[in-house]
């Protein structure tokens, strides 16, 4: 019997989802829409339909690719739901041209056909532009225009043919629940029983979420769109559009044809936040001279600067005026990504929100797979509702960061570039000491994270043979990182590991639960620490964990994201208690060949190799501070992670700092940490591996014990064949070359994969890169494309540094 599904919203996402669910056999689907069909008045009704697939996010690109493929296959009354006119992005500054080269690299990495073209070629593709201001462009011939309302109608009709029903003029007024699970949707026309409810309400998402008691971190903003009067230069046009959709990102503008007119969208104006709870219903909006609820009055004062820029790029516009315009409302999140998944607060309540037309069908497919099969076939951790920390859900945070995402839509954004506000938000107990040492902070998950310390600048002055960096890779980097890496290898350094997530798992069934949920053997005596994997039912790596057994029924788990807590909590049996202890605790990594010399005098416990072995844990004291000490090292050196409560963190830091002075102790940052961990070949989940990868592909098969009994994912691993791809270590041949990640890797002249993590290996004197590639032999030559240049690299064995583990196990 098909589960009963109610989808709230019949825009492009709701229609796509109904189609995808019914295609998978879930045919008891009801779609509720407050406006009239087929154009109910949400963002879909006014969307200009631009589909540029290339994105720094591989996930967003894949979602857009599916959307294009699906819409290309759909038509209504003989009209295709997609017009593949192509896309053209223009550069008028050297910085933008460099960015387009990076975008071309993303396209090659993710399998999109595109090329950098000359100004003359841009003129051929778009004769109306003034090529004298153009430096070049990025042309993607298979991008184009989605006919969103037609695509909605086509998918709606297919879903109806399979049993779905679409009810317009039904305003949702409540979400009913029982025992933490959704039971029905209440509307002004009646109540609809449901096993699953999906909010696909667009910028009304927070309204529906509040009815369900679920926060939806989404900020609606108004965006200007205008149409010109008919242009003589387009006077003979008979098609809706024939030229590529055009981006003038240096001025936050885009253009598309509407037969003999041009449509122009602008992100150049100030953010115009909209309160989703104040948006008028369809009929009230019409009564207030609004075409639809999502179409706000055009604000001429915001448009004027953009109109000047339009006329500079397209001289033909100097002889015409804007005929009509509106401020269209659509959704932004704090990180610019969709919000997808089932709420932990209310089981059976799903979100498919903050989704643009570009990604709509791809999102619908992924969410349908998630609902029907239990997991999407595509890695969605960047979009998962559970990714947000509690502090990232405040209304002021969502509005501020969402508005900044609007501002930065077309900005050249460095991969390490942090948001500026609100900061600082989350700080470790060591923050004051880090400031005093001149820490350069970047931000992640709300945490202030030191990347290097200006106090170590004198150490950098003594470095030799450190290559000069290009301007892009030199941003958010300092040669001080090399000095900190060197000091870690030669003496001892303190690393703030507080932002890493920590879970406490307790109860009489805790061991059995964790043992069955993870891939490695956890049936070890208290004091053991185990590196293990959290797999899904297909054998994909959901996360990697460090599990310390501190007592018979007490464990500390080092995890990655809030989604890990969500995954474990959903599956925990009665009697097993899981608590996130990150905010109430802190951690210092003490690493380097002199780490034991620093720590041993501070404790009465034996910290020798014999007395405190590798991957062991011990509850002890460092000076006056009670700590949980774990002998782990993610930098490839002797040392410990020392955990204590947040209130004692500053005392722990000061104790270690004072004792370390005679040993030349320094504080070191994330930049050095990343270099050292790549030299050692340690993976970063979410970057190097995700649930799209198996342990054997990712090179972490050592964390799987197939003889330990049953565990999640075991059956899938048993049926796997020999891997055809691997996470492959590369060493760049030229000591002066660096890459940063996401660059395409060419094998025999063709794109074959992409870089995940990369960093200059200061100990090795060359850049280390990891890449997903077909299985290649050691010594094979490849090329990494960086700013359009092919950089030679070589496949190497790992780990590159200390392969016999002599430095850690001593």
Short mmCIF file of C-alpha atoms in Angstrom, two decimals, residues 522-727:
data_model
loop_
_atom_site.label_atom_id
_atom_site.label_comp_id
_atom_site.label_asym_id
_atom_site.label_seq_id
_atom_site.Cartn_x
_atom_site.Cartn_y
_atom_site.Cartn_z
CA UNK A 522 34.43 -1.59 19.09
CA UNK A 523 34.34 -4.57 21.44
CA UNK A 524 37.52 -3.52 23.20
CA UNK A 525 38.31 -2.83 26.83
CA UNK A 526 37.70 0.62 28.29
CA UNK A 527 40.57 2.89 27.37
CA UNK A 528 40.54 1.87 23.69
CA UNK A 529 40.07 4.40 20.91
CA UNK A 530 38.91 3.21 17.47
CA UNK A 531 38.77 4.91 14.10
CA UNK A 532 35.61 3.71 12.40
CA UNK A 533 33.11 4.60 9.70
CA UNK A 534 29.44 5.43 9.79
CA UNK A 535 28.05 3.75 6.66
CA UNK A 536 24.62 3.79 5.11
CA UNK A 537 22.82 0.70 3.84
CA UNK A 538 24.58 0.92 0.45
CA UNK A 539 28.04 0.97 2.02
CA UNK A 540 28.51 4.69 1.41
CA UNK A 541 30.53 6.67 3.95
CA UNK A 542 28.15 8.92 5.87
CA UNK A 543 30.92 10.00 8.23
CA UNK A 544 34.11 8.87 9.89
CA UNK A 545 34.23 8.70 13.67
CA UNK A 546 36.75 8.33 16.47
CA UNK A 547 35.15 6.29 19.25
CA UNK A 548 36.76 6.26 22.70
CA UNK A 549 35.44 3.72 25.19
CA UNK A 550 35.81 5.54 28.50
CA UNK A 551 33.82 3.05 30.56
CA UNK A 552 31.78 -0.14 30.09
CA UNK A 553 28.74 1.86 28.98
CA UNK A 554 30.25 5.28 28.27
CA UNK A 555 31.74 6.48 24.99
CA UNK A 556 33.02 9.72 23.57
CA UNK A 557 32.54 9.95 19.83
CA UNK A 558 34.43 12.39 17.63
CA UNK A 559 32.04 13.18 14.76
CA UNK A 560 31.78 15.62 11.87
CA UNK A 561 28.46 17.43 11.64
CA UNK A 562 25.04 17.83 13.24
CA UNK A 563 23.83 15.26 10.69
CA UNK A 564 25.85 12.58 12.54
CA UNK A 565 23.98 13.33 15.73
CA UNK A 566 20.71 13.21 13.78
CA UNK A 567 21.59 9.86 12.14
CA UNK A 568 22.55 8.21 15.43
CA UNK A 569 19.70 9.68 17.46
CA UNK A 570 17.08 8.44 14.99
CA UNK A 571 18.39 4.90 15.35
CA UNK A 572 19.25 4.72 19.05
CA UNK A 573 17.24 2.14 21.01
CA UNK A 574 15.61 2.86 24.33
CA UNK A 575 18.19 3.16 27.06
CA UNK A 576 20.93 4.56 24.85
CA UNK A 577 21.44 8.28 25.39
CA UNK A 578 23.28 10.52 22.93
CA UNK A 579 24.30 14.04 23.88
CA UNK A 580 26.25 16.66 21.97
CA UNK A 581 28.89 17.87 24.42
CA UNK A 582 30.86 20.06 22.01
CA UNK A 583 29.84 23.43 23.42
CA UNK A 584 30.50 22.43 27.02
CA UNK A 585 33.95 21.03 26.38
CA UNK A 586 37.17 21.99 24.59
CA UNK A 587 40.23 20.30 23.19
CA UNK A 588 43.93 21.03 22.72
CA UNK A 589 46.03 18.96 20.36
CA UNK A 590 49.59 18.70 21.72
CA UNK A 591 51.69 17.39 18.85
CA UNK A 592 55.35 17.17 17.93
CA UNK A 593 58.44 15.15 18.84
CA UNK A 594 58.67 17.01 22.18
CA UNK A 595 55.01 16.48 23.10
CA UNK A 596 55.84 13.88 25.75
CA UNK A 597 58.56 16.10 27.22
CA UNK A 598 55.93 18.81 27.65
CA UNK A 599 53.06 16.72 29.00
CA UNK A 600 54.71 14.06 31.20
CA UNK A 601 55.93 16.42 33.96
CA UNK A 602 52.39 17.79 34.30
CA UNK A 603 50.77 14.48 35.23
CA UNK A 604 51.39 11.60 37.65
CA UNK A 605 50.17 9.09 35.08
CA UNK A 606 52.56 7.25 32.80
CA UNK A 607 52.59 8.91 29.34
CA UNK A 608 55.38 6.69 27.99
CA UNK A 609 54.76 4.66 24.88
CA UNK A 610 54.49 1.53 26.99
CA UNK A 611 52.24 3.17 29.56
CA UNK A 612 50.01 5.05 27.15
CA UNK A 613 49.90 3.41 23.73
CA UNK A 614 48.71 4.80 20.42
CA UNK A 615 44.92 4.97 20.05
CA UNK A 616 44.39 4.72 23.79
CA UNK A 617 42.46 7.02 26.14
CA UNK A 618 43.01 7.86 29.78
CA UNK A 619 41.19 10.10 32.24
CA UNK A 620 43.81 11.96 34.20
CA UNK A 621 44.97 15.39 35.33
CA UNK A 622 47.19 17.92 33.59
CA UNK A 623 48.29 20.14 36.43
CA UNK A 624 45.07 21.02 38.23
CA UNK A 625 42.86 20.27 35.25
CA UNK A 626 40.93 16.99 34.85
CA UNK A 627 41.26 15.85 31.24
CA UNK A 628 40.38 13.00 28.96
CA UNK A 629 43.62 12.35 27.12
CA UNK A 630 43.58 10.45 23.83
CA UNK A 631 46.76 9.44 22.11
CA UNK A 632 45.78 10.43 18.59
CA UNK A 633 47.54 12.49 15.97
CA UNK A 634 46.14 13.94 12.78
CA UNK A 635 49.39 15.68 11.91
CA UNK A 636 51.61 12.60 11.82
CA UNK A 637 53.55 13.36 15.01
CA UNK A 638 53.71 12.09 18.58
CA UNK A 639 51.04 13.64 20.76
CA UNK A 640 47.68 13.74 22.47
CA UNK A 641 44.28 15.30 22.24
CA UNK A 642 43.44 16.71 25.67
CA UNK A 643 39.78 17.32 26.46
CA UNK A 644 38.31 19.16 29.42
CA UNK A 645 35.24 21.18 30.31
CA UNK A 646 34.91 24.65 28.85
CA UNK A 647 35.25 26.37 32.22
CA UNK A 648 38.71 24.84 32.71
CA UNK A 649 39.90 25.31 29.15
CA UNK A 650 41.83 28.50 29.71
CA UNK A 651 43.65 26.97 32.69
CA UNK A 652 44.56 23.96 30.55
CA UNK A 653 45.97 26.17 27.79
CA UNK A 654 47.96 28.29 30.24
CA UNK A 655 49.34 25.19 31.97
CA UNK A 656 50.55 23.72 28.69
CA UNK A 657 51.85 27.05 27.41
CA UNK A 658 53.88 27.78 30.53
CA UNK A 659 55.35 24.28 30.69
CA UNK A 660 56.12 24.33 27.00
CA UNK A 661 58.29 27.42 26.97
CA UNK A 662 61.45 25.47 27.70
CA UNK A 663 60.62 23.21 24.74
CA UNK A 664 59.93 26.02 22.25
CA UNK A 665 56.19 25.44 22.16
CA UNK A 666 54.11 27.45 19.68
CA UNK A 667 50.42 27.79 18.89
CA UNK A 668 49.67 26.55 15.37
CA UNK A 669 46.67 26.99 13.12
CA UNK A 670 44.46 25.16 10.66
CA UNK A 671 46.60 26.07 7.66
CA UNK A 672 49.57 24.13 9.01
CA UNK A 673 47.23 21.37 10.25
CA UNK A 674 45.80 20.84 6.76
CA UNK A 675 49.26 20.63 5.22
CA UNK A 676 50.46 18.11 7.79
CA UNK A 677 47.37 15.90 7.59
CA UNK A 678 47.64 15.69 3.78
CA UNK A 679 51.30 14.74 3.99
CA UNK A 680 50.10 11.91 6.20
CA UNK A 681 47.19 11.01 3.92
CA UNK A 682 44.42 11.59 6.45
CA UNK A 683 40.99 12.08 4.88
CA UNK A 684 38.52 14.87 5.59
CA UNK A 685 34.94 13.67 5.42
CA UNK A 686 32.69 15.86 3.26
CA UNK A 687 35.68 16.92 1.17
CA UNK A 688 37.67 13.79 0.33
CA UNK A 689 34.88 11.27 0.80
CA UNK A 690 31.09 11.24 1.19
CA UNK A 691 28.26 8.74 1.09
CA UNK A 692 28.83 8.42 -2.66
CA UNK A 693 32.05 6.55 -1.89
CA UNK A 694 32.80 3.16 -0.37
CA UNK A 695 35.60 2.56 2.15
CA UNK A 696 37.67 0.66 -0.39
CA UNK A 697 37.45 3.42 -2.97
CA UNK A 698 38.30 6.06 -0.38
CA UNK A 699 41.31 4.21 0.99
CA UNK A 700 39.86 3.64 4.46
CA UNK A 701 39.10 -0.06 4.13
CA UNK A 702 41.36 -0.66 7.14
CA UNK A 703 38.50 0.69 9.27
CA UNK A 704 36.18 -2.14 8.17
CA UNK A 705 36.07 -5.45 10.02
CA UNK A 706 33.92 -7.82 7.99
CA UNK A 707 34.37 -10.58 10.60
CA UNK A 708 32.92 -8.62 13.52
CA UNK A 709 29.28 -9.52 13.01
CA UNK A 710 26.52 -7.54 11.40
CA UNK A 711 26.69 -3.78 10.97
CA UNK A 712 24.99 -1.17 8.83
CA UNK A 713 26.29 -1.40 5.28
CA UNK A 714 27.95 -4.81 5.65
CA UNK A 715 25.69 -6.61 3.18
CA UNK A 716 26.33 -3.94 0.55
CA UNK A 717 30.10 -4.18 1.05
CA UNK A 718 29.97 -7.95 0.60
CA UNK A 719 28.50 -7.53 -2.87
CA UNK A 720 30.99 -4.94 -4.11
CA UNK A 721 33.28 -5.65 -7.01
CA UNK A 722 36.82 -4.41 -7.50
CA UNK A 723 36.89 -0.59 -7.30
CA UNK A 724 37.23 1.21 -10.62
CA UNK A 725 38.00 4.56 -9.01
CA UNK A 726 40.08 5.58 -6.03
CA UNK A 727 40.91 8.59 -3.94
#
